[in-house]
Short mmCIF file of C-alpha atoms in Angstrom, two decimals:
data_model
loop_
_atom_site.label_atom_id
_atom_site.label_comp_id
_atom_site.label_asym_id
_atom_site.label_seq_id
_atom_site.Cartn_x
_atom_site.Cartn_y
_atom_site.Cartn_z
CA MET L 1 0.00 0.00 0.00
CA THR L 2 1.20 3.50 -0.83
CA LYS L 3 -0.37 5.27 2.14
CA PRO L 4 -0.99 4.29 5.79
CA THR L 5 -4.23 2.47 6.49
CA PHE L 6 -6.80 3.65 9.03
CA SER L 7 -5.46 1.12 11.55
CA GLN L 8 -1.89 2.35 11.04
CA ARG L 9 -2.91 6.00 11.41
CA LYS L 10 -4.65 5.13 14.67
CA GLY L 11 -1.52 3.38 15.93
CA LEU L 12 -3.30 0.00 16.07
CA GLU L 13 -0.91 -1.54 13.53
CA PRO L 14 2.76 -0.75 12.81
CA LEU L 15 3.45 1.60 9.91
CA GLU L 16 6.01 -0.80 8.47
CA ARG L 17 6.41 -4.55 8.67
CA GLY L 18 9.80 -6.08 9.35
CA MET L 19 12.02 -7.01 6.42
CA GLN L 20 11.74 -10.62 5.30
CA ILE L 21 15.31 -11.87 5.07
CA GLU L 22 15.41 -15.59 5.87
CA SER L 23 11.69 -16.16 5.99
CA MET L 24 8.55 -15.91 3.89
CA ASP L 25 5.17 -15.16 5.42
CA GLU L 26 1.85 -16.22 3.92
CA ARG L 27 1.22 -12.88 2.25
CA LEU L 28 4.52 -12.99 0.38
CA ARG L 29 4.08 -16.62 -0.66
CA ASN L 30 0.52 -15.97 -1.84
CA GLY L 31 1.57 -12.89 -3.79
CA LEU L 32 4.28 -14.83 -5.62
CA TRP L 33 1.83 -17.64 -6.36
CA ASN L 34 -0.57 -15.10 -7.84
CA CYS L 35 2.21 -14.04 -10.25
CA LEU L 36 2.39 -17.65 -11.43
CA LEU L 37 -1.36 -17.68 -11.97
CA GLY L 38 -0.93 -14.79 -14.38
CA PHE L 39 1.49 -16.76 -16.56
CA SER L 40 -1.17 -18.34 -18.78
CA GLY L 41 -2.68 -14.94 -19.46
CA TYR L 42 0.71 -13.40 -20.27
CA LEU L 43 1.51 -16.31 -22.58
CA ARG L 44 -1.79 -16.13 -24.46
CA THR L 45 -1.42 -12.36 -24.90
CA SER L 46 2.09 -12.83 -26.28
CA LEU L 47 0.98 -15.53 -28.72
CA TYR L 48 -1.80 -13.32 -30.07
CA ASN L 49 0.91 -11.09 -31.52
CA PHE L 50 1.80 -13.84 -33.99
CA ASP L 51 -0.14 -14.62 -37.13
CA PHE L 52 -1.63 -17.83 -35.72
CA ASP L 53 -5.06 -19.15 -36.54
CA HIS L 54 -7.09 -20.28 -33.54
CA LYS L 55 -6.01 -23.91 -33.79
CA ARG L 56 -2.33 -23.06 -34.23
CA LEU L 57 -2.42 -20.66 -31.28
CA GLY L 58 -3.91 -23.38 -29.07
CA GLU L 59 -1.26 -25.87 -30.17
CA GLU L 60 1.57 -23.42 -29.44
CA PHE L 61 0.13 -22.62 -26.02
CA ASP L 62 -0.10 -26.34 -25.21
CA ARG L 63 3.46 -26.93 -26.39
CA ILE L 64 4.94 -24.26 -24.13
CA ASN L 65 2.65 -25.08 -21.21
CA ASN L 66 3.55 -28.79 -21.38
CA ALA L 67 7.27 -28.03 -21.69
CA VAL L 68 7.18 -25.93 -18.50
CA ILE L 69 5.19 -28.58 -16.60
CA ARG L 70 7.50 -31.33 -17.81
CA GLY L 71 10.58 -29.38 -16.76
CA PHE L 72 9.29 -28.75 -13.26
CA TRP L 73 7.95 -32.27 -12.79
CA SER L 74 11.07 -34.14 -13.91
CA VAL L 75 13.95 -31.73 -13.24
CA PHE L 76 13.02 -29.37 -10.41
CA PHE L 77 10.99 -31.87 -8.37
CA GLY L 78 12.74 -34.99 -9.68
CA ASN L 79 9.57 -37.00 -10.28
CA ARG L 80 8.98 -39.83 -12.76
CA LEU L 81 7.58 -38.70 -16.08
CA ASN L 82 5.17 -41.66 -16.30
CA GLU L 83 3.50 -40.36 -13.13
CA MET L 84 2.94 -36.85 -14.53
CA ARG L 85 -0.66 -35.78 -14.93
CA GLN L 86 -1.60 -34.88 -18.47
CA HIS L 87 -3.76 -32.04 -19.82
CA THR L 88 -3.20 -29.59 -16.97
CA ILE L 89 -2.36 -25.91 -17.05
CA PHE L 90 0.69 -24.56 -15.22
CA PRO L 91 0.97 -23.96 -12.27
CA TYR L 92 -2.13 -25.58 -10.78
CA GLN L 93 -0.77 -29.10 -10.40
CA PHE L 94 2.19 -27.80 -8.38
CA GLU L 95 0.19 -25.88 -5.78
CA ASP L 96 0.64 -28.45 -3.00
CA TYR L 97 4.36 -28.68 -3.73
CA PHE L 98 4.68 -24.90 -3.78
CA ASN L 99 2.90 -24.49 -0.46
CA SER L 100 5.20 -27.02 1.20
CA LEU L 101 8.48 -25.50 -0.05
CA ASP L 102 10.84 -23.85 2.42
CA TRP L 103 11.23 -20.10 1.88
CA ASN L 104 14.54 -20.47 0.05
CA LYS L 105 13.18 -23.18 -2.27
CA VAL L 106 10.40 -20.81 -3.36
CA TYR L 107 13.08 -18.49 -4.69
CA ASP L 108 14.77 -21.51 -6.35
CA PHE L 109 11.40 -22.31 -7.93
CA PHE L 110 11.12 -18.89 -9.56
CA GLU L 111 14.74 -18.77 -10.71
CA TYR L 112 14.27 -22.12 -12.43
CA PHE L 113 10.95 -20.97 -13.90
CA LEU L 114 12.42 -17.83 -15.45
CA GLU L 115 15.44 -19.72 -16.78
CA LEU L 116 13.12 -22.30 -18.32
CA LEU L 117 11.04 -19.60 -19.99
CA GLU L 118 14.06 -18.25 -21.86
CA SER L 119 13.90 -21.28 -24.19
CA TYR L 120 10.20 -21.02 -25.00
CA VAL L 121 8.69 -17.54 -24.77
CA GLU L 122 9.24 -13.98 -25.93
CA THR L 123 11.05 -11.59 -23.62
CA ASP L 124 7.87 -9.62 -22.91
CA VAL L 125 6.40 -12.61 -21.04
CA ILE L 126 9.53 -12.89 -18.90
CA GLU L 127 9.49 -9.14 -18.26
CA MET L 128 5.86 -9.23 -17.13
CA GLN L 129 6.60 -12.12 -14.77
CA SER L 130 9.69 -10.37 -13.41
CA ASN L 131 7.81 -7.11 -12.87
CA CYS L 132 5.03 -8.91 -11.04
CA ILE L 133 7.51 -10.73 -8.80
CA ASN L 134 9.46 -7.59 -7.93
CA SER L 135 6.25 -5.70 -7.22
CA VAL L 136 5.24 -8.39 -4.70
CA LEU L 137 8.72 -8.51 -3.13
CA LYS L 138 8.68 -4.75 -2.63
CA ARG L 139 5.11 -4.65 -1.31
CA GLU L 140 5.69 -7.45 1.19
CA ASN L 141 9.02 -6.09 2.47
CA SER L 142 11.26 -8.84 1.14
CA VAL L 143 14.95 -7.96 1.20
CA TYR L 144 15.36 -9.64 -2.21
CA ARG L 145 14.86 -8.28 -5.71
CA LEU L 146 14.92 -10.07 -9.03
CA VAL L 147 17.81 -8.79 -11.15
CA ASN L 148 18.54 -10.56 -14.45
CA GLY L 149 16.64 -13.64 -13.32
CA ILE L 150 18.52 -13.95 -10.01
CA PHE L 151 17.24 -13.06 -6.54
CA THR L 152 19.73 -10.68 -4.99
CA PRO L 153 19.63 -9.29 -1.45
CA ILE L 154 19.31 -5.55 -1.88
CA THR L 155 18.92 -3.27 1.11
CA ASP L 156 20.00 -0.05 -0.59
CA LYS L 157 17.78 1.34 -3.37
CA LEU L 158 20.74 3.03 -5.04
CA GLU L 159 22.67 -0.25 -5.01
CA ARG L 160 19.81 -2.03 -6.78
CA GLU L 161 19.46 0.72 -9.38
CA ALA L 162 23.20 0.57 -10.08
CA ILE L 163 23.09 -3.19 -10.60
CA GLU L 164 20.06 -2.97 -12.89
CA GLU L 165 21.63 -0.17 -14.93
CA ALA L 166 24.92 -2.07 -15.32
CA SER L 167 23.08 -5.24 -16.30
CA SER L 168 20.89 -3.51 -18.88
CA GLU L 169 23.92 -1.92 -20.49
CA GLN L 170 25.41 -5.36 -21.01
CA ASP L 171 22.33 -6.85 -22.69
CA PRO L 172 23.36 -6.25 -26.32
CA PHE L 173 26.64 -8.04 -25.64
CA ILE L 174 26.01 -11.73 -25.13
CA GLY L 175 29.47 -12.73 -23.86
CA PRO L 176 29.85 -10.08 -21.16
CA SER L 177 26.22 -10.54 -20.13
CA ILE L 178 26.74 -14.26 -19.47
CA HIS L 179 29.79 -13.59 -17.29
CA ILE L 180 27.95 -10.86 -15.34
CA LYS L 181 25.04 -13.19 -14.62
CA LYS L 182 27.39 -15.97 -13.48
CA ALA L 183 29.29 -13.58 -11.22
CA GLN L 184 26.06 -12.35 -9.68
CA LYS L 185 24.78 -15.87 -9.09
CA LEU L 186 28.04 -16.96 -7.41
CA LEU L 187 27.88 -13.94 -5.12
CA SER L 188 24.18 -14.21 -4.23
CA ASP L 189 24.52 -17.40 -2.12
CA ARG L 190 24.12 -16.09 1.44
CA GLU L 191 25.37 -19.33 3.02
CA SER L 192 28.61 -19.69 1.03
CA PRO L 193 29.16 -16.93 -1.54
CA ASP L 194 31.90 -17.87 -3.99
CA TYR L 195 33.87 -14.62 -4.01
CA HIS L 196 36.88 -16.08 -5.84
CA ASN L 197 34.97 -17.36 -8.88
CA SER L 198 32.65 -14.35 -8.85
CA ILE L 199 35.69 -12.08 -9.24
CA LYS L 200 37.00 -14.32 -12.03
CA GLU L 201 33.69 -14.08 -13.89
CA SER L 202 33.65 -10.30 -13.43
CA ILE L 203 37.15 -10.02 -14.88
CA SER L 204 36.09 -12.28 -17.76
CA ALA L 205 33.17 -9.92 -18.42
CA ILE L 206 35.59 -6.97 -18.64
CA GLU L 207 37.90 -8.94 -20.90
CA SER L 208 35.01 -9.94 -23.15
CA MET L 209 33.84 -6.33 -23.37
CA CYS L 210 37.34 -5.12 -24.22
CA ARG L 211 37.55 -7.69 -27.01
CA ILE L 212 34.31 -6.32 -28.47
CA ILE L 213 35.47 -2.71 -28.26
CA THR L 214 38.95 -3.35 -29.70
CA LYS L 215 37.79 -6.08 -32.12
CA GLN L 216 40.64 -8.29 -30.90
CA LYS L 217 38.95 -11.60 -30.16
CA LYS L 218 41.96 -13.65 -29.04
CA LYS L 219 44.00 -11.27 -26.90
CA THR L 220 44.15 -11.35 -23.10
CA LEU L 221 42.87 -8.56 -20.86
CA SER L 222 46.38 -7.26 -20.11
CA ALA L 223 47.17 -7.04 -23.83
CA LEU L 224 43.85 -5.34 -24.54
CA VAL L 225 44.40 -2.76 -21.78
CA THR L 226 47.90 -2.08 -23.06
CA LYS L 227 46.51 -1.59 -26.56
CA SER L 228 43.96 0.90 -25.24
CA VAL L 229 46.62 2.83 -23.29
CA ASP L 230 48.89 3.00 -26.34
CA ARG L 231 46.08 4.65 -28.26
#
């Protein structure tokens, strides 16, 4: 909510709820689930932009829907494919699983979901999902934000904006973008962040960018920097 409620103005409820760091209350879990419920609508809207007849549109929707269900059933949850229910729409058949997941596994669920979507849908569907998720995270006082498909603990608004700006600038450059995403993922593990490999990936991103700028695909970072200085 953007303004205090009547109860908050009367001092009957706190103006702000505590930050959700290593927990997930029912409101946050329900809000994230509601984002999943919007997936079918986002997908159908995206498919309408193509020159499909009604039958072809339905077939394409089923293909993507079944691929997502199959991925979750067999890979994320590790179930047997012969036990998978047929003719269902994502995410309804996973509701019981979703409700039983620990708070951290819910975030794993969404990271896997967004990664899976990259192979099957247009970017606008992923953007709508990401916007919905971040809106819920902000509203329910989660310390995490979704940046480039990865949940990152962000406590400083300026820090988040800087990360998003840096990431968006890398988007046209596939190589550097991949290294940036890997570095971010290695660093985002609160239990055991891999600083060493995160730094290596960050350096690789710089090296990859320098190769693009100088058009020297095989030279090392030190040689590329030297070349730039000589200019």
